[in-house]
Amino acid sequence: MDFKFFISKLNNFISTLHEMLCVFPDKCPIIVFAVAVPPAVHLVLLTLDVQNSVKFALVRYTLSKVRERNDTILDRFLDCVKRHPHKPFILFEDESYSYLDTDRQSNKVARALQQHTDIKEGDTVAILFGNQPFFLWIWLGLVKLGCSAALLNYNMRSRSLLHCFSCSGANVLIAGKEYKEVVEEILPTLTEQKVKVFVLADQCTTAGMETFSDKIRQASSEPIPVDVRSNVRLMSPAVYIYTSGTTGLPKAAVLTHLRLWNLSFVQSTFGVSSTDVFYLNLPLYHTSGLMAFTGTIERGSTLALRSKFSASHFWDDCRKYNVTVIHYIGETMRYLCSTQKRPSDRNHKVRMAIGNGVRADVWREFLNRFGHISVKELYGSTEGNIGLSNYTGKVGAVGRVNFFHKWLLPYAIIKYDIEKEEPLRNSEGFCVEAATGQEGRAGMAALRLKEGEPFDGTGTFRHVSRYLPAYARPRFIRIQNCLTVTGTFKHRKVKLVEEGFKPDEISDRLYILDDKDKCYVPLTQRMYDSVVSGMIKL
């Protein structure tokens, strides 16, 4: 290794440690050790205090044992059942279900499927459910049979829903009774494909659809033999998670049992313990919901579950269930900050928020209003291959990349051809690394104004100038009557992208950024022509 290169790396490492000590001055000692993995030597930073160092070391030890024995998150769940069978695992509405309750219910689900279907180890079963305990019981029951689950988005309809089901290769579909009519739309095709369709109800008169609640009730709760799933490995598919469909038909991402382990350790690395109560109101069919569920199992803690997000009931639920950790995504915190202020806003036990997608200004407002809550902002995606976390706690940051992070988890940001939807490659066929400061300057923001409010082009310019660097400011603004979103609060952008900024084809008001006058001005056909011809530079 070049001596100058080594010194520069060492200096960077020392700077990183110093930075972390400044952020956490009361956390010491820092434990660092070297691991020789030929041909490289890695310096490993465990954590920032003795207690957490032990926890982190145990996590790594557990993961190594997991690899040796091919244990899944189910094995961790069964350990929890043995250690504290009567501890509350799921809190839902006014009911509390212990780890033992959940174990028995999932056994009944597994045995009902064995008795009334031909599924076997390695098969896939699709489930269409909202947030309720049965979602978790069915998923655990499937894992006990060695099967994978296709977690269908309950917002999907007709063609999209059928596409998601078909691409999973499932031959069984289990749906909540509230989605009976949704399934009936695609039932003729399912019947042709000889798919077994169940609805979680006691009565059903629809031909080609069977009841499932009665079958579960009548099934035995005796444990499922381990040999039923003896061929399941860490790289075996565990679940299929679907994208939101914002850029066409939803796409399925395969999560292996090893990937579920990785997701489940997120809570541990942030310091969530077995005494915490984790509040989840995001869809269980989404990766974020699954991370909360599996993380609760890994920690041996308690999951407070709500059927759907409700800003007005959020803090009431936190008080009701003694919640200590909350989960957020997208605009969750903005919705909470938009509710009417109450004297009880700081009357809760929440100490931590884990998630991604909160803006810096909303982050500050959230803390000012609801008290000191440690926000752990993440960056990642279901189908992605990297992840970042905001370990410094800096408002607005999604994670800080230092040489230590890139040394152990190397990655690069590459150039991408938006029209072809594929990475740009050089003459040798390799991807091309993007220079600092990610194309994308000519962005458009779609806005909905408050009722009766005019658009203030000058005020909007001041706002984006204050919070965004020049390259990140939207060059165009489109005023809409309403903004459609997905189940995880992501805006549906496909049609907006297709329409672009053509004033003769768009009835909504369009504005363009005028740097000279420091204002957003109406986009005319003449100005559009000037942009296309290159007379107006973006």
Tab-separated table of N, CA and C in Angstrom, residues 384-444:
chain	number	residue	atom	x	y	z
A	384	GLY	N	-32.767	-1.994	-3.822
A	384	GLY	CA	-31.446	-1.383	-3.867
A	384	GLY	C	-30.359	-2.256	-3.270
A	385	ASN	N	-29.111	-1.835	-3.469
A	385	ASN	CA	-27.975	-2.617	-2.966
A	385	ASN	C	-27.099	-1.842	-1.993
A	386	ILE	N	-27.533	-0.641	-1.589
A	386	ILE	CA	-26.793	0.119	-0.581
A	386	ILE	C	-27.779	0.733	0.401
A	387	GLY	N	-27.261	1.179	1.525
A	387	GLY	CA	-28.081	1.878	2.503
A	387	GLY	C	-27.233	2.850	3.294
A	388	LEU	N	-27.833	3.966	3.693
A	388	LEU	CA	-27.151	4.967	4.513
A	388	LEU	C	-28.007	5.258	5.730
A	389	SER	N	-27.371	5.708	6.799
A	389	SER	CA	-28.123	6.091	7.991
A	389	SER	C	-27.515	7.345	8.599
A	390	ASN	N	-28.371	8.155	9.211
A	390	ASN	CA	-27.945	9.416	9.789
A	390	ASN	C	-27.459	9.182	11.217
A	391	TYR	N	-26.227	8.684	11.356
A	391	TYR	CA	-25.718	8.371	12.685
A	391	TYR	C	-25.362	9.608	13.486
A	392	THR	N	-25.154	10.755	12.826
A	392	THR	CA	-24.767	11.967	13.557
A	392	THR	C	-25.960	12.703	14.137
A	393	GLY	N	-27.171	12.411	13.653
A	393	GLY	CA	-28.348	13.098	14.136
A	393	GLY	C	-28.529	14.485	13.558
A	394	LYS	N	-27.739	14.850	12.550
A	394	LYS	CA	-27.843	16.178	11.955
A	394	LYS	C	-29.158	16.324	11.219
A	395	VAL	N	-29.877	17.400	11.497
A	395	VAL	CA	-31.167	17.649	10.862
A	395	VAL	C	-30.999	17.773	9.354
A	396	GLY	N	-31.810	17.021	8.608
A	396	GLY	CA	-31.800	17.097	7.157
A	396	GLY	C	-30.892	16.110	6.468
A	397	ALA	N	-30.065	15.400	7.220
A	397	ALA	CA	-29.109	14.476	6.605
A	397	ALA	C	-29.698	13.075	6.492
A	398	VAL	N	-29.405	12.395	5.395
A	398	VAL	CA	-29.838	11.012	5.230
A	398	VAL	C	-28.700	10.054	5.521
A	399	GLY	N	-27.588	10.563	5.958
A	399	GLY	CA	-26.436	9.731	6.256
A	399	GLY	C	-25.167	10.407	5.795
A	400	ARG	N	-24.103	10.157	6.491
A	400	ARG	CA	-22.817	10.746	6.122
A	400	ARG	C	-21.885	9.627	5.666
A	401	VAL	N	-21.333	9.782	4.484
A	401	VAL	CA	-20.439	8.765	3.938
A	401	VAL	C	-19.005	9.134	4.274
A	402	ASN	N	-18.347	8.284	5.011
A	402	ASN	CA	-16.928	8.493	5.298
A	402	ASN	C	-16.129	7.351	4.686
A	403	PHE	N	-14.833	7.445	4.770
A	403	PHE	CA	-14.007	6.425	4.130
A	403	PHE	C	-14.237	5.050	4.757
A	404	PHE	N	-14.588	5.031	6.057
A	404	PHE	CA	-14.821	3.772	6.755
A	404	PHE	C	-16.030	3.055	6.146
A	405	HIS	N	-17.072	3.837	5.893
A	405	HIS	CA	-18.291	3.281	5.297
A	405	HIS	C	-18.002	2.755	3.893
A	406	LYS	N	-17.308	3.549	3.084
A	406	LYS	CA	-17.053	3.153	1.707
A	406	LYS	C	-16.022	2.030	1.619
A	407	TRP	N	-15.206	1.915	2.637
A	407	TRP	CA	-14.215	0.850	2.657
A	407	TRP	C	-14.904	-0.509	2.835
A	408	LEU	N	-15.841	-0.566	3.785
A	408	LEU	CA	-16.535	-1.816	4.057
A	408	LEU	C	-17.694	-2.060	3.096
A	409	LEU	N	-18.367	-0.970	2.670
A	409	LEU	CA	-19.517	-1.088	1.777
A	409	LEU	C	-19.299	-0.205	0.555
A	410	PRO	N	-18.410	-0.586	-0.324
A	410	PRO	CA	-18.091	0.265	-1.475
A	410	PRO	C	-19.261	0.396	-2.441
A	411	TYR	N	-19.416	1.577	-3.011
A	411	TYR	CA	-20.451	1.822	-3.999
A	411	TYR	C	-20.064	3.052	-4.806
A	412	ALA	N	-20.778	3.293	-5.875
A	412	ALA	CA	-20.548	4.474	-6.700
A	412	ALA	C	-21.878	4.936	-7.272
A	413	ILE	N	-22.016	6.251	-7.476
A	413	ILE	CA	-23.196	6.812	-8.119
A	413	ILE	C	-22.873	6.924	-9.606
A	414	ILE	N	-23.691	6.270	-10.424
A	414	ILE	CA	-23.378	6.181	-11.851
A	414	ILE	C	-24.349	7.005	-12.690
A	415	LYS	N	-23.949	7.257	-13.925
A	415	LYS	CA	-24.806	7.984	-14.855
A	415	LYS	C	-25.888	7.050	-15.391
A	416	TYR	N	-27.072	7.631	-15.653
A	416	TYR	CA	-28.232	6.818	-16.022
A	416	TYR	C	-28.955	7.449	-17.204
A	417	ASP	N	-29.314	6.620	-18.179
A	417	ASP	CA	-30.062	7.075	-19.355
A	417	ASP	C	-31.548	6.974	-19.032
A	418	ILE	N	-32.190	8.134	-18.797
A	418	ILE	CA	-33.583	8.152	-18.370
A	418	ILE	C	-34.509	7.618	-19.452
A	419	GLU	N	-34.230	7.949	-20.717
A	419	GLU	CA	-35.101	7.524	-21.803
A	419	GLU	C	-35.042	6.009	-22.021
A	420	LYS	N	-33.844	5.440	-21.990
A	420	LYS	CA	-33.696	4.000	-22.175
A	420	LYS	C	-33.906	3.219	-20.887
A	421	GLU	N	-33.919	3.940	-19.743
A	421	GLU	CA	-34.073	3.319	-18.427
A	421	GLU	C	-32.996	2.260	-18.180
A	422	GLU	N	-31.750	2.656	-18.414
A	422	GLU	CA	-30.628	1.774	-18.161
A	422	GLU	C	-29.384	2.606	-17.913
A	423	PRO	N	-28.381	2.047	-17.218
A	423	PRO	CA	-27.152	2.804	-16.942
A	423	PRO	C	-26.389	3.119	-18.228
A	424	LEU	N	-25.730	4.268	-18.225
A	424	LEU	CA	-24.830	4.599	-19.333
A	424	LEU	C	-23.554	3.773	-19.201
A	425	ARG	N	-23.023	3.310	-20.323
A	425	ARG	CA	-21.818	2.479	-20.283
A	425	ARG	C	-20.759	3.027	-21.232
A	426	ASN	N	-19.511	2.771	-20.881
A	426	ASN	CA	-18.420	3.227	-21.739
A	426	ASN	C	-18.148	2.190	-22.828
A	427	SER	N	-17.110	2.429	-23.612
A	427	SER	CA	-16.816	1.553	-24.744
A	427	SER	C	-16.462	0.132	-24.319
A	428	GLU	N	-16.054	-0.021	-23.056
A	428	GLU	CA	-15.703	-1.346	-22.557
A	428	GLU	C	-16.878	-2.046	-21.888
A	429	GLY	N	-18.028	-1.355	-21.866
A	429	GLY	CA	-19.217	-1.965	-21.287
A	429	GLY	C	-19.415	-1.717	-19.813
A	430	PHE	N	-18.547	-0.897	-19.202
A	430	PHE	CA	-18.656	-0.609	-17.776
A	430	PHE	C	-19.501	0.634	-17.530
A	431	CYS	N	-20.131	0.687	-16.366
A	431	CYS	CA	-20.906	1.863	-15.978
A	431	CYS	C	-19.975	3.057	-15.794
A	432	VAL	N	-20.542	4.257	-15.945
A	432	VAL	CA	-19.752	5.489	-15.862
A	432	VAL	C	-20.096	6.214	-14.567
A	433	GLU	N	-19.100	6.473	-13.743
A	433	GLU	CA	-19.339	7.158	-12.478
A	433	GLU	C	-19.679	8.619	-12.716
A	434	ALA	N	-20.717	9.104	-12.014
A	434	ALA	CA	-21.163	10.486	-12.178
A	434	ALA	C	-20.301	11.413	-11.332
A	435	ALA	N	-20.027	12.584	-11.864
A	435	ALA	CA	-19.268	13.583	-11.115
A	435	ALA	C	-20.144	14.195	-10.029
A	436	THR	N	-19.528	14.726	-9.008
A	436	THR	CA	-20.260	15.360	-7.910
A	436	THR	C	-21.088	16.530	-8.426
A	437	GLY	N	-22.408	16.519	-8.053
A	437	GLY	CA	-23.286	17.627	-8.423
A	437	GLY	C	-23.772	17.591	-9.835
A	438	GLN	N	-25.519	15.139	-9.810
A	438	GLN	CA	-26.361	14.084	-10.215
A	438	GLN	C	-27.276	14.632	-11.120
A	439	GLU	N	-26.662	15.345	-12.715
A	439	GLU	CA	-27.797	15.677	-13.604
A	439	GLU	C	-29.045	15.992	-12.785
A	440	GLY	N	-30.139	16.366	-13.563
A	440	GLY	CA	-31.410	16.552	-12.886
A	440	GLY	C	-31.731	17.981	-12.549
A	441	ARG	N	-31.007	18.948	-13.146
A	441	ARG	CA	-31.234	20.338	-12.785
A	441	ARG	C	-32.601	20.829	-13.265
A	442	ALA	N	-33.024	20.384	-14.443
A	442	ALA	CA	-34.281	20.886	-15.011
A	442	ALA	C	-35.474	20.121	-14.463
A	443	GLY	N	-35.674	20.179	-13.153
A	443	GLY	CA	-36.776	19.486	-12.516
A	443	GLY	C	-38.048	20.305	-12.501
A	444	MET	N	-39.196	19.628	-12.277
A	444	MET	CA	-40.479	20.310	-12.157
A	444	MET	C	-41.133	19.906	-10.844
